[in-house]
Amino acid sequence: MKLRDDATYIINQSIQAVLPDKAVINALSNMDIAGDIHIIAIGKAAWRMTKAAADCLGEQFKGGMALTKYGHSLGEIERVTIFEAGHPIPDQASIDATTEILRYVSAIPEEDTILFLISGGGSALFEKTRDQISLDELEDINKQLLSSGANIIEINTIRKHLSEVKGGQFAQLCSPRQIHAIILSDVLGDRLDTIASGPAYPDFSTSAEAQRIVEKYDLKLSEKARAALLRETPKSLDNVKNTLIGSVDILCREAVTHAQSRGYHTCVLSTALEEEAAAIGERLGQLARKIVSGQEDAQLPCAIIAGGEPIVTIKGDGLGGRNQELALAAAFQISGLPQVVLASVGSDGTDGPTDAAGGLVDGASLARMRRSYADVEGLLANNDSNRALASSGDLIVTGPTGTNVNDLIILLIEKTPA
């Protein structure tokens, strides 16, 4: 089906354009760093960023450590110790790897420079708790936050105040060593204090805000954790320079370019979507139906593009992710429309605790699902989008991409067949 092929092409080309390798090399070419350099990398794109930097630095590169999500390492890198750990929930490997990184950093000569490579996912991966808060409690707090509907800024505010490395505290531990941070953003608005919970950036969140979030979502915390939230994070740092190399805005611009190359008239709806995933999918599906019926003007064929980080408030016990849930919700609205497809995909290649990156649905998707499940509505209500999309052959599976700049949503509509 041409529409499905076009959507897949646009997604693949757009993600290729925001892979961090070239962006890291370009950033380093504009930096004048003297002396020996050590690499510390955290996040889902840590392997690719480290490999590019190590190859570029030559003899200046003296060694380093990279911490990424399970399955995201692509092999050994000379002079680099590579760790893999849990995401989106920190695990013991997260704590152990962070401890090793801090030990490594403490041994770096004070006149040497740390090249700090940061990408999305770093907040869960890079962790050492305050006041000996247990891993079990940290996992429980993260699960509470992820299922509450809290946005990424609220989640990171809590994470920072329970951590010894987030919210500028890693840079504080590295001082007086100078840090050059190269950052791949997965946060709407590219707030440097929020990306990976800002380990090398002054923290603008406060203890009072953290306590308000606890009350807002009725989080269950121990007295030890409540006490940890009372300590403030650093509000200024003098040993860090930050360079941003990628974001969802760039991802959406690339999608526009590649959609136009396929003959589509393009419109960027938003690059900052952060509503409930199902509501976004439903609204986009309704928009498609209005365009097809002539209730909304659009020059066809058209590609409506959006980006952001939708949320899912978990109400059931199914398996899925925000992109899959968005696509499933849209499938109800575009059912019976052969000239419409919608795709929603995580740029990192993962969506929730699944091996899928997202979903791609068309006008016949719902009918295909009903061959296996009479109550597809029940699957959506149970947050079981993975099962629904798997039954219709509508899962997008890319494997880890090596980058992470939020989610890409593409709605393609062609002229009504004669």
XYZ file of C-alpha atoms in Angstrom:
418
model
C 0.000 0.000 0.000
C 1.541 3.263 -1.150
C 0.471 5.295 1.883
C 1.963 2.805 4.316
C 5.178 2.636 2.284
C 5.398 6.424 2.228
C 4.840 6.706 5.972
C 7.544 4.113 6.641
C 9.960 5.925 4.309
C 9.351 9.310 5.946
C 9.852 7.866 9.424
C 13.048 6.017 8.550
C 14.626 8.942 6.704
C 13.703 11.425 9.430
C 15.234 9.272 12.166
C 18.379 8.736 10.098
C 18.753 12.510 9.905
C 18.831 12.907 13.699
C 21.266 10.105 14.478
C 23.878 11.674 16.723
C 27.087 10.572 14.997
C 27.470 13.436 12.552
C 26.043 15.982 14.988
C 28.642 15.074 17.625
C 31.468 15.371 15.116
C 30.166 18.752 13.927
C 29.943 19.998 17.511
C 33.485 18.888 18.308
C 34.821 20.607 15.196
C 33.577 23.897 16.648
C 35.137 23.351 20.061
C 38.676 24.276 21.062
C 39.553 21.896 23.883
C 43.197 21.689 24.930
C 44.846 18.802 26.698
C 43.599 15.348 27.562
C 39.910 14.479 27.274
C 37.823 11.820 29.009
C 34.354 10.815 27.838
C 31.386 10.155 30.076
C 28.200 9.308 28.162
C 24.709 8.568 29.462
C 21.429 7.830 27.692
C 19.939 5.732 24.928
C 22.247 7.309 22.348
C 25.353 6.991 24.526
C 27.032 4.312 22.404
C 26.754 6.160 19.110
C 27.750 9.481 20.652
C 30.765 7.924 22.343
C 31.921 6.095 19.222
C 31.718 9.259 17.123
C 33.552 11.348 19.714
C 36.275 8.762 20.361
C 36.988 8.428 16.642
C 37.088 12.199 16.258
C 39.306 13.092 19.231
C 42.311 10.976 18.305
C 45.245 11.114 20.717
C 43.497 13.595 23.008
C 41.076 10.863 24.028
C 42.368 9.075 27.122
C 39.416 6.870 27.990
C 35.915 6.934 29.300
C 32.667 5.256 30.262
C 29.308 4.974 28.511
C 26.022 4.011 30.174
C 23.080 3.054 27.976
C 19.868 1.024 28.001
C 19.904 -2.755 27.728
C 20.320 -3.758 24.088
C 21.538 -0.321 22.948
C 25.273 -1.068 22.938
C 26.574 -1.966 19.502
C 29.877 -3.489 20.577
C 33.197 -2.608 22.161
C 34.811 0.820 21.860
C 38.534 1.057 22.477
C 39.405 2.602 25.865
C 35.740 2.804 26.858
C 33.955 0.782 29.519
C 30.350 0.254 28.422
C 27.530 -0.345 30.870
C 23.906 -1.269 30.204
C 21.133 -0.705 32.713
C 17.390 -0.398 33.230
C 15.012 2.064 31.582
C 12.487 3.578 32.272
C 12.922 2.216 35.816
C 16.448 2.312 37.326
C 17.791 -1.054 38.461
C 20.817 -2.254 40.400
C 22.895 -2.018 37.225
C 22.049 1.708 37.085
C 23.327 2.242 40.614
C 26.439 0.111 40.082
C 27.358 1.799 36.782
C 26.885 5.287 38.229
C 29.079 4.370 41.192
C 31.807 3.215 38.796
C 31.501 6.411 36.744
C 31.865 8.563 39.861
C 34.905 6.533 40.905
C 36.438 6.988 37.440
C 35.760 10.742 37.424
C 37.328 11.203 40.850
C 40.607 9.801 39.471
C 40.754 12.115 36.428
C 43.505 14.751 36.792
C 41.988 18.115 37.637
C 43.563 19.775 34.583
C 41.920 17.294 32.166
C 38.564 17.894 30.466
C 35.424 15.771 30.676
C 33.377 15.474 27.491
C 29.902 14.699 28.830
C 27.583 13.194 26.203
C 23.930 13.303 27.255
C 20.847 11.843 25.593
C 17.319 10.885 26.544
C 16.953 8.076 29.014
C 19.879 9.336 31.050
C 17.638 10.219 33.959
C 16.725 6.593 34.677
C 20.108 5.144 33.713
C 22.389 7.511 35.638
C 21.443 7.239 39.286
C 22.780 7.227 42.811
C 20.249 7.889 45.539
C 20.507 10.316 48.410
C 20.549 9.195 52.016
C 20.735 5.503 51.116
C 17.202 5.433 49.783
C 16.660 1.843 48.701
C 16.470 0.792 45.080
C 13.119 -0.854 45.809
C 11.663 2.447 46.999
C 13.207 4.364 44.103
C 11.651 1.875 41.665
C 8.305 2.201 43.417
C 8.414 6.014 43.279
C 9.296 5.950 39.579
C 6.451 3.533 38.867
C 4.051 5.759 40.765
C 5.178 8.775 38.722
C 5.037 6.971 35.368
C 1.517 5.683 36.027
C 0.191 8.928 37.513
C 0.105 10.987 34.329
C 2.844 13.303 35.614
C 4.768 15.058 32.833
C 8.511 14.684 32.312
C 9.362 17.940 34.103
C 7.413 16.867 37.188
C 8.978 13.406 37.105
C 12.478 14.836 36.834
C 11.871 17.308 39.656
C 11.274 14.402 42.011
C 14.153 12.381 40.564
C 16.597 15.282 41.036
C 15.792 15.749 44.689
C 16.173 12.045 45.474
C 19.523 11.802 43.660
C 23.166 12.658 44.241
C 23.979 13.139 40.516
C 20.963 14.849 38.945
C 20.107 18.549 38.938
C 23.668 19.797 38.476
C 25.086 17.607 41.215
C 27.284 15.526 38.875
C 29.009 18.690 37.620
C 29.438 19.809 41.210
C 31.132 16.484 42.017
C 33.431 16.887 38.982
C 34.604 20.390 39.924
C 37.182 21.855 39.389
C 37.476 19.713 36.259
C 35.948 21.442 33.246
C 33.004 19.787 31.482
C 31.966 20.216 27.854
C 28.469 18.762 27.563
C 27.030 17.761 24.181
C 23.297 17.182 24.463
C 20.707 15.370 22.379
C 17.330 16.634 23.603
C 14.305 14.447 24.274
C 12.508 17.176 26.248
C 9.922 19.536 24.823
C 11.317 23.058 24.768
C 14.873 21.652 25.081
C 15.225 22.676 28.740
C 18.799 21.791 29.640
C 17.891 21.469 33.309
C 15.402 18.736 32.395
C 17.197 16.621 29.752
C 18.397 13.494 31.645
C 17.421 15.467 34.778
C 20.190 18.000 34.103
C 23.228 16.348 35.772
C 25.526 19.124 34.510
C 23.177 22.105 34.498
C 21.998 24.407 37.304
C 18.681 23.179 38.637
C 15.742 25.559 38.505
C 13.389 23.201 40.322
C 13.038 23.593 44.057
C 12.434 21.443 47.059
C 9.076 23.162 47.521
C 8.037 22.191 43.973
C 9.025 18.597 44.612
C 6.854 18.492 47.687
C 3.898 19.978 45.777
C 4.227 17.218 43.137
C 4.169 14.599 45.878
C 0.900 16.082 47.125
C -0.588 16.559 43.643
C -0.235 12.892 42.712
C -0.557 11.548 46.268
C 2.788 9.758 46.016
C 3.604 7.280 48.770
C 7.089 8.053 50.166
C 9.037 6.902 53.196
C 10.185 9.406 55.792
C 13.748 8.990 54.478
C 12.643 9.955 50.954
C 10.578 12.881 52.231
C 13.621 14.161 54.124
C 15.798 13.846 50.994
C 13.387 16.084 49.079
C 14.091 18.908 51.531
C 17.704 19.372 50.315
C 18.217 21.847 47.482
C 20.185 21.213 44.298
C 22.891 23.611 42.977
C 21.512 26.776 41.373
C 24.778 27.829 39.681
C 27.781 26.061 38.130
C 31.035 27.549 36.801
C 32.706 24.493 35.236
C 30.310 23.542 32.416
C 29.739 24.535 28.786
C 26.658 23.085 27.069
C 26.010 22.450 23.359
C 22.625 21.227 22.069
C 22.881 19.098 18.901
C 19.435 17.588 18.291
C 15.747 17.916 19.126
C 12.212 17.004 18.080
C 12.026 20.245 16.069
C 14.800 18.968 13.806
C 13.069 15.570 13.549
C 9.829 17.209 12.377
C 11.640 19.453 9.890
C 13.225 16.372 8.363
C 9.817 14.705 8.135
C 8.525 17.711 6.222
C 11.407 17.491 3.775
C 10.940 13.788 3.110
C 7.151 14.034 2.881
C 7.499 16.774 0.288
C 9.938 14.601 -1.644
C 7.102 12.073 -1.951
C 4.709 14.687 -3.302
C 2.789 15.608 -0.142
C 1.664 19.081 0.873
C 2.883 19.437 4.437
C 1.728 21.017 7.657
C 3.419 20.821 11.071
C 0.652 20.687 13.626
C 2.875 20.928 16.700
C 6.301 19.908 17.992
C 5.213 20.027 21.631
C 2.373 17.542 22.039
C 2.160 16.254 25.596
C -1.508 15.374 26.088
C -2.961 11.925 26.633
C -1.866 9.726 23.733
C -5.353 8.304 23.130
C -6.867 11.798 22.990
C -4.275 12.908 20.415
C -4.903 9.824 18.282
C -8.647 10.328 18.436
C -8.357 14.008 17.512
C -6.027 13.346 14.573
C -8.302 10.595 13.326
C -11.292 12.927 13.507
C -9.309 15.569 11.622
C -8.575 13.063 8.868
C -12.254 12.170 8.584
C -13.200 15.856 8.307
C -10.589 16.438 5.596
C -11.823 13.424 3.613
C -15.439 14.587 3.905
C -14.603 18.166 2.918
C -15.471 19.654 6.312
C -11.850 20.792 6.669
C -9.841 22.343 3.853
C -6.560 20.696 2.901
C -4.599 20.451 -0.304
C -4.329 16.743 -1.090
C -2.308 14.639 -0.860
C -1.254 16.035 2.490
C 1.066 15.083 5.319
C 0.206 16.429 8.753
C 3.247 16.118 11.004
C 3.565 16.458 14.755
C 6.083 15.721 17.448
C 6.289 15.673 21.194
C 5.925 13.348 24.124
C 2.336 12.204 24.669
C 1.488 10.674 28.013
C -0.504 7.652 29.104
C -2.330 7.535 32.401
C -2.318 3.799 33.075
C -5.755 2.480 34.033
C -5.417 -1.159 32.973
C -2.862 -3.940 33.068
C -2.268 -4.398 29.341
C 0.963 -4.088 27.376
C 1.704 -1.075 25.200
C 3.273 2.359 24.966
C 2.208 5.893 24.209
C 2.807 5.655 20.459
C 0.955 2.366 20.191
C -1.940 3.733 22.230
C -2.107 6.833 20.047
C -2.194 4.742 16.873
C -4.855 2.394 18.266
C -7.088 5.318 19.247
C -6.713 6.773 15.743
C -7.658 3.441 14.149
C -11.231 3.789 15.428
C -11.605 7.205 13.810
C -10.119 6.384 10.387
C -11.841 3.017 10.068
C -13.247 2.593 6.561
C -11.091 5.353 5.041
C -8.731 3.705 2.508
C -7.017 7.020 1.745
C -5.702 7.616 5.278
C -2.835 6.248 7.358
C -1.449 7.395 10.685
C 1.896 6.459 12.186
C 3.266 7.280 15.620
C 6.785 6.214 16.542
C 9.402 6.727 19.235
C 12.587 8.016 17.648
C 14.661 5.780 19.934
C 13.012 2.647 18.558
C 11.273 1.721 21.799
C 7.767 2.433 23.059
C 6.899 1.465 26.596
C 8.013 -1.929 27.935
C 7.715 -3.546 24.488
C 9.943 -4.359 21.521
C 7.868 -2.090 19.275
C 8.666 1.516 18.388
C 5.040 2.455 17.742
C 2.154 1.763 15.401
C 1.053 2.439 11.819
C -2.692 2.127 11.179
C -4.887 2.486 8.104
C -8.585 2.445 7.286
C -8.751 -1.355 7.463
C -6.774 -1.797 10.697
C -9.786 -1.932 13.009
C -11.475 -4.605 10.879
C -8.288 -6.695 10.994
C -8.167 -6.377 14.772
C -11.771 -7.497 15.148
C -10.929 -10.780 13.430
C -8.939 -11.647 16.549
C -10.653 -9.543 19.224
C -14.322 -8.614 19.219
C -13.788 -6.034 21.965
C -11.000 -3.832 20.609
C -12.465 -0.972 22.651
C -11.728 -3.038 25.746
C -8.112 -3.469 24.699
C -7.729 0.317 24.421
C -9.359 0.842 27.809
C -6.994 -1.743 29.306
C -3.903 -0.005 27.809
C -3.391 -3.159 25.728
C -2.446 -1.487 22.457
C 0.450 -3.845 21.740
C -1.841 -6.862 21.527
C -4.338 -5.034 19.314
C -1.742 -3.732 16.863
C 0.097 -7.051 16.751
C -3.120 -8.783 15.699
C -3.576 -6.435 12.741
C 0.069 -6.361 11.647
C 0.339 -2.675 12.545
C 3.280 -2.614 14.945
C 6.351 -0.609 13.947
C 9.476 -2.506 15.004
C 12.814 -0.822 14.280
C 15.033 -2.016 17.095
C 17.160 0.560 18.972
C 17.957 3.443 16.623
C 20.801 5.050 18.547
C 19.043 8.383 18.965
C 16.266 9.776 21.158
C 14.485 13.044 20.322
C 10.872 12.376 21.362
C 8.123 10.977 19.156
C 7.122 11.552 15.538
C 3.504 11.408 14.356
C 2.602 11.387 10.667
C -0.920 11.566 9.217
C -1.048 10.966 5.449
C -4.200 11.629 3.427
C -4.477 11.196 -0.330
C -7.237 12.110 -2.741
C -10.394 10.046 -2.599
C -10.193 7.265 -5.188
C -12.380 7.942 -8.204
